[in-house]
PDB file of C-alpha atoms in Angstrom:
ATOM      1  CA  UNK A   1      -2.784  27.313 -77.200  1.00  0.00           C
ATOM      2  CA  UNK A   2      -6.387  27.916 -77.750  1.00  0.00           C
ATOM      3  CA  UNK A   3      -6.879  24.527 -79.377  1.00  0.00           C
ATOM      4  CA  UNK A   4      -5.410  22.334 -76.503  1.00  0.00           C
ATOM      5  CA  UNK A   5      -8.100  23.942 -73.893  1.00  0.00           C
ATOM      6  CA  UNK A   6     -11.341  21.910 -74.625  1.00  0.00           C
ATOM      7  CA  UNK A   7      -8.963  18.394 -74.264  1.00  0.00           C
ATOM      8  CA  UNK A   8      -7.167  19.793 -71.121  1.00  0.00           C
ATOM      9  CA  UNK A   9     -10.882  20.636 -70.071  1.00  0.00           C
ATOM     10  CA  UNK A  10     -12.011  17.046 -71.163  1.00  0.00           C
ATOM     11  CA  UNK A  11      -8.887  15.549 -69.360  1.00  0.00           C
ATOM     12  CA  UNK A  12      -9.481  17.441 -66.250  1.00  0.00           C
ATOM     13  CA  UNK A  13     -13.213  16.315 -66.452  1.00  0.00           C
ATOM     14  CA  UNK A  14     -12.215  12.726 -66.581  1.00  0.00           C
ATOM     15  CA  UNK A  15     -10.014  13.313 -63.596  1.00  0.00           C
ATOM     16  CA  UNK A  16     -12.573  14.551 -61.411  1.00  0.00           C
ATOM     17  CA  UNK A  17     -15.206  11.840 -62.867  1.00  0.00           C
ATOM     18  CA  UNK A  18     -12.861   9.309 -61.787  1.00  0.00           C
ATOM     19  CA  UNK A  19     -12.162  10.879 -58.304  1.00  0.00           C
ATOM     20  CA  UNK A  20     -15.892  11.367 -57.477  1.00  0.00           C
ATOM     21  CA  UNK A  21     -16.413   7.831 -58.452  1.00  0.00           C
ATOM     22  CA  UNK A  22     -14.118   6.358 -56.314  1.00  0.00           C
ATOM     23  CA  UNK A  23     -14.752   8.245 -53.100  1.00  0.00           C
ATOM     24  CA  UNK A  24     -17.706   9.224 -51.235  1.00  0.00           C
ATOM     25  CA  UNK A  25     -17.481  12.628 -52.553  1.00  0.00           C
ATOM     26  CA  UNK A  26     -21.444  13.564 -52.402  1.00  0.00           C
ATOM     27  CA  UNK A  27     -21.748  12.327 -48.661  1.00  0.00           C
ATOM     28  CA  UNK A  28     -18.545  14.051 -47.961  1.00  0.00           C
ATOM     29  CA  UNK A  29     -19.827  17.397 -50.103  1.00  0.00           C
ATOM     30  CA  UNK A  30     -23.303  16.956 -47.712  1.00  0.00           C
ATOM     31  CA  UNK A  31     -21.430  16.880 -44.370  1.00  0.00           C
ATOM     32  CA  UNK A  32     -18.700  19.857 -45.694  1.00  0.00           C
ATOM     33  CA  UNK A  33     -21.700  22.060 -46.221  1.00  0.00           C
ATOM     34  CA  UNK A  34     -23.979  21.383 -42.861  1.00  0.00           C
ATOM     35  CA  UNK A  35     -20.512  21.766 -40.827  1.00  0.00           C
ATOM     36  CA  UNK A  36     -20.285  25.255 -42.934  1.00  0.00           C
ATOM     37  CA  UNK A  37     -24.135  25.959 -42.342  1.00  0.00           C
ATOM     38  CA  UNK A  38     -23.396  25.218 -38.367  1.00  0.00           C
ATOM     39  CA  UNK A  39     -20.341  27.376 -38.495  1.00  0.00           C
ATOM     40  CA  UNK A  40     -22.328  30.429 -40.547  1.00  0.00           C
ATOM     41  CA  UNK A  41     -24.644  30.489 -38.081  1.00  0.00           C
ATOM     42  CA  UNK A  42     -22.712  30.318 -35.057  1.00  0.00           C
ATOM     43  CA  UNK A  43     -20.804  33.307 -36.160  1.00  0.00           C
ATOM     44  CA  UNK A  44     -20.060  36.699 -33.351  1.00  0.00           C
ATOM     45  CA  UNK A  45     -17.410  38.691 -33.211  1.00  0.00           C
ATOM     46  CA  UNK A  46     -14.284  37.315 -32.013  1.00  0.00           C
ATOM     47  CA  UNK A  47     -14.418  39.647 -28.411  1.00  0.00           C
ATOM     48  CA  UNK A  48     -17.685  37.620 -27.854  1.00  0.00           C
ATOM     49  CA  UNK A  49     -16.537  34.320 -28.400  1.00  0.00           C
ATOM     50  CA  UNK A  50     -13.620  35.175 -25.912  1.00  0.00           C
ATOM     51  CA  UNK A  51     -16.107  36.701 -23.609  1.00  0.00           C
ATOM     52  CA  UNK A  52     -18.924  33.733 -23.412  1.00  0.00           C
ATOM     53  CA  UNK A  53     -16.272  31.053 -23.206  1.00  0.00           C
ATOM     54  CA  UNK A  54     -17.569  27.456 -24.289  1.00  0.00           C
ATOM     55  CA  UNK A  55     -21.252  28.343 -25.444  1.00  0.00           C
ATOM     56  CA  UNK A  56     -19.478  30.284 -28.088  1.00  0.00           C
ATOM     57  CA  UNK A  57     -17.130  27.946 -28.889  1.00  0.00           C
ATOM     58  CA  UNK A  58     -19.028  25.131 -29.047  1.00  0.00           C
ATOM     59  CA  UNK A  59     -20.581  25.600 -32.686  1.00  0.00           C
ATOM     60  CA  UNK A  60     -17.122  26.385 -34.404  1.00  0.00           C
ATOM     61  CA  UNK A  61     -16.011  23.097 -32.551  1.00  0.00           C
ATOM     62  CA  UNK A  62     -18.722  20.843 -34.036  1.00  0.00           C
ATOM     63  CA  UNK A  63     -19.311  22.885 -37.294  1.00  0.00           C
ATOM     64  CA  UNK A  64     -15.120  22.174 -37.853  1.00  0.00           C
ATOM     65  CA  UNK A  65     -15.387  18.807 -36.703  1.00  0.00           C
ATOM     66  CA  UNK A  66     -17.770  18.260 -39.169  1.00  0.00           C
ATOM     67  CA  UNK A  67     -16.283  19.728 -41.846  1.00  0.00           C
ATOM     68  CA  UNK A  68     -12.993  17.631 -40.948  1.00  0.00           C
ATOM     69  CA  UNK A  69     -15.239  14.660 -40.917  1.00  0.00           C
ATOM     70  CA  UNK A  70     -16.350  15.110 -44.588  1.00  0.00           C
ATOM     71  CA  UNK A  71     -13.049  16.240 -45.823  1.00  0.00           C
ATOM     72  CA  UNK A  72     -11.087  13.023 -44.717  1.00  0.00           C
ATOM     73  CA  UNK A  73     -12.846  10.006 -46.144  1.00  0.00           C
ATOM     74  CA  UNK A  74     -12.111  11.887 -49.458  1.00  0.00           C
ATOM     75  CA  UNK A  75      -8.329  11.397 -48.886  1.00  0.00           C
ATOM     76  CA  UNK A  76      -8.814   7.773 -47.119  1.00  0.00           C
ATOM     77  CA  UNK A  77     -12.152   6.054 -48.091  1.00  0.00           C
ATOM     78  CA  UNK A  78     -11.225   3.338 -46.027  1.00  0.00           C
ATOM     79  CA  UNK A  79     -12.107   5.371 -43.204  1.00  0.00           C
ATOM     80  CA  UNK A  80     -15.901   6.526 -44.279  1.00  0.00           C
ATOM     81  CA  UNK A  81     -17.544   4.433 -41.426  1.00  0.00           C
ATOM     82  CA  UNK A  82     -15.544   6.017 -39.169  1.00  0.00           C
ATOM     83  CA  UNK A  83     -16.136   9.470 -39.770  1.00  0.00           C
ATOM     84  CA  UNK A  84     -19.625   9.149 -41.227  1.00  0.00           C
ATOM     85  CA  UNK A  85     -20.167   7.878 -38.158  1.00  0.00           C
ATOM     86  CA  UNK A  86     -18.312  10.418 -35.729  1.00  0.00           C
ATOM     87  CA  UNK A  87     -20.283  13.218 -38.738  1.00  0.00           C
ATOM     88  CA  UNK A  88     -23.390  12.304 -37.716  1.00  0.00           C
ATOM     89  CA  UNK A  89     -22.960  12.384 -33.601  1.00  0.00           C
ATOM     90  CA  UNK A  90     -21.776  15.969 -34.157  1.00  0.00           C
ATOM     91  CA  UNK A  91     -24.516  16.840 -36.381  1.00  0.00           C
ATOM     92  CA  UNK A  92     -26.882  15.596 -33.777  1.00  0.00           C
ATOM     93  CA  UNK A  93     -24.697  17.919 -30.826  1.00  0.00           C
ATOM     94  CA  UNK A  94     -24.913  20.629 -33.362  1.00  0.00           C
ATOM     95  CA  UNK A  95     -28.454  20.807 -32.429  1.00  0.00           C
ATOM     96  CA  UNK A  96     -28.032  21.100 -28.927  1.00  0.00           C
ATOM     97  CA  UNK A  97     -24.571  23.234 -28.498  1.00  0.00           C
ATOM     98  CA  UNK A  98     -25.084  25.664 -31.382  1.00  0.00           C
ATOM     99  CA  UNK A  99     -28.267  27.802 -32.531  1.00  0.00           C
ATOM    100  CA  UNK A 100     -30.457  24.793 -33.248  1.00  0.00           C
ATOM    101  CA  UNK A 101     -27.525  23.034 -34.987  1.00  0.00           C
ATOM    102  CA  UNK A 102     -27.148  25.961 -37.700  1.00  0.00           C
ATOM    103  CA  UNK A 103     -31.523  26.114 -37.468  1.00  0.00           C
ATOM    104  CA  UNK A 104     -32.139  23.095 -38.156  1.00  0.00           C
ATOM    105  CA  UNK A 105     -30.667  22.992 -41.636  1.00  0.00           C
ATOM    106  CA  UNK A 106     -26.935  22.140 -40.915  1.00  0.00           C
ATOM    107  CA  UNK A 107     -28.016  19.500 -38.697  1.00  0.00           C
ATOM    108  CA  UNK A 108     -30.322  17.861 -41.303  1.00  0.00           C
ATOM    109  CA  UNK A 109     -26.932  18.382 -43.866  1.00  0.00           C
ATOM    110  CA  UNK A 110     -24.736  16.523 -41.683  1.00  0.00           C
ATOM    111  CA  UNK A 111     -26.753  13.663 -40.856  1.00  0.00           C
ATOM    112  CA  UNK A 112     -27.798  13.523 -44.395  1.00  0.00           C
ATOM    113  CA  UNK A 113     -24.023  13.658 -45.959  1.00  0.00           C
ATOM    114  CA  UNK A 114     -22.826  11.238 -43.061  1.00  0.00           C
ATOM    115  CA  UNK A 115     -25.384   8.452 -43.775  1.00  0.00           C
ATOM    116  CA  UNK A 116     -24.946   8.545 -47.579  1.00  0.00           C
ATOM    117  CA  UNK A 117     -21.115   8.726 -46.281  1.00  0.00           C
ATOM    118  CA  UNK A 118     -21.599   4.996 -44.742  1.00  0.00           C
ATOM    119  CA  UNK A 119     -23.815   3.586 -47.149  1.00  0.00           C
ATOM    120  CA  UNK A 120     -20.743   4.263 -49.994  1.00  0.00           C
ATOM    121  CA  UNK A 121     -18.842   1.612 -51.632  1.00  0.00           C
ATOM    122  CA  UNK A 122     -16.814   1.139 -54.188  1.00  0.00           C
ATOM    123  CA  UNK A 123     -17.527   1.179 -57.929  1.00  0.00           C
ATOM    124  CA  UNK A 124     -18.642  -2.027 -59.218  1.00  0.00           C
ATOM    125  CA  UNK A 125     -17.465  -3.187 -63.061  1.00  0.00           C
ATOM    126  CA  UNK A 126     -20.636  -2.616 -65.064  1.00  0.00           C
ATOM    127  CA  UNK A 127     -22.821  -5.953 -66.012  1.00  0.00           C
ATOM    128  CA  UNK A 128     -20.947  -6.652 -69.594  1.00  0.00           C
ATOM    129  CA  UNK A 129     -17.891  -6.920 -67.865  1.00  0.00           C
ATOM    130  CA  UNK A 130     -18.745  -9.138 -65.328  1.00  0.00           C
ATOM    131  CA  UNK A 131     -20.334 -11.050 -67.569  1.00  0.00           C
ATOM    132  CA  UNK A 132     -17.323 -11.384 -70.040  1.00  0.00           C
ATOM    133  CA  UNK A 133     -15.226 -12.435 -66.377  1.00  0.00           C
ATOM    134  CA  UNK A 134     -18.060 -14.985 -65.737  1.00  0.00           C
ATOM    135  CA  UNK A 135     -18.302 -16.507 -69.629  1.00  0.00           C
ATOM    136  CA  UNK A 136     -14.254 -17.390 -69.505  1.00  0.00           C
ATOM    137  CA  UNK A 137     -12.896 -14.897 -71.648  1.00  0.00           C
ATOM    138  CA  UNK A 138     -14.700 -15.706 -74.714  1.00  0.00           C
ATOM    139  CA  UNK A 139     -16.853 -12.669 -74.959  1.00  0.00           C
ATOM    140  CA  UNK A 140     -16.544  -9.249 -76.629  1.00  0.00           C
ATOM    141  CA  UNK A 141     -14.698  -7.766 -74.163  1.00  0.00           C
ATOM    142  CA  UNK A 142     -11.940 -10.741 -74.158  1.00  0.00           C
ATOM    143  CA  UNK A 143     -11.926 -11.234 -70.244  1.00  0.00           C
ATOM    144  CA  UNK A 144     -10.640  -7.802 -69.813  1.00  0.00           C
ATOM    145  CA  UNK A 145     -13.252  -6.768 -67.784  1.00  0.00           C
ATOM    146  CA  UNK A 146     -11.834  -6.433 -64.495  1.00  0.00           C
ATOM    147  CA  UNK A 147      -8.507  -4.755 -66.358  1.00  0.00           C
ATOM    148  CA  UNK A 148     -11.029  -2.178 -67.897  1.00  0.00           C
ATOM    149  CA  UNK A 149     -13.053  -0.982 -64.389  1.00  0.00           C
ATOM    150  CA  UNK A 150     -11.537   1.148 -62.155  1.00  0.00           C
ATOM    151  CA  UNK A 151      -9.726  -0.391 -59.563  1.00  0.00           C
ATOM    152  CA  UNK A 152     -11.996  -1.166 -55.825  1.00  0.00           C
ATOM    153  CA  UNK A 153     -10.621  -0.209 -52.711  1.00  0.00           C
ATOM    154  CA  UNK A 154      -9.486  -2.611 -50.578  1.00  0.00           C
ATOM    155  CA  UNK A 155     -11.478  -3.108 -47.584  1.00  0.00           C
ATOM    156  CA  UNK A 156     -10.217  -3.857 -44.606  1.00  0.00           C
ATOM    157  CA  UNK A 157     -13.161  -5.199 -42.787  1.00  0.00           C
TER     158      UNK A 157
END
């Protein structure tokens, strides 16, 4: 039992290289934690929230809404323009609706996470393999290349 736990641990490793690689997990991680720093700071008791009405309101609704916003394009990463781009227009109302946009820091997170959101794309195959594509199949790697790199995501733009 205790032998099979440092390959499960390498496996699981592998798994979440993989994943990270082929999603824009930090710009997504970025935007998760200035929607959380927004929320944190927006924070009353629940009788107060009820009481102020949309003042109160307002910083869960953009804090959540950017935490949604990071959280999707890790499922879909098809869709990172479109919610890197909605991210950072709440990050910016985050300043306005809800204690400075979490002071200043939550704001800076979410505009930070949703540009580096955007500016993701897929995983290129590394140099050698491109060039073994490009020489015909007659280098070391045989043409497999493109068979060896992760597949891209197809783009739809």
């Amino acid at each position: 039992m205790l032998s099979r736990a440092p390959a499960l641990g390498r496996a699981a490793w592998r798994w979440f290289r993989a994943f990270r690689r082929t999603r824009p997990f930090w710009g997504a991680a970025w935007l998760v934690l200035g929607g959380w720093t927004v929320i944190k700071f927006s924070l009353g008791s629940l009788q107060l929230v009820v009481e102020t009405g949309f003042g109160a309101v307002a910083g869960y609704l953009t804090g959540g809404g950017m935490i949604l916003c990071g959280l999707i394009p890790l499922v879909d990463p098809r869709q990172r323009y479109t919610f890197g781009l909605i991210g950072a227009v709440l990050a910016v109302v985050s300043l306005v609706v809800s204690n400075l946009g979490g002071f200043v820091v939550g704001m800076l997170l979410g505009v930070l996470g949703s540009s580096m959101m955007v500016g993701w794309g897929p995983k290129r195959p590394r140099r050698r393999e491109r060039r073994a594509d490009a020489g015909g199949g007659t280098g070391a790697g045989g043409g497999t290349g493109a068979a060896l790199a992760e597949p891209a995501l197809a783009e739809a733009d």
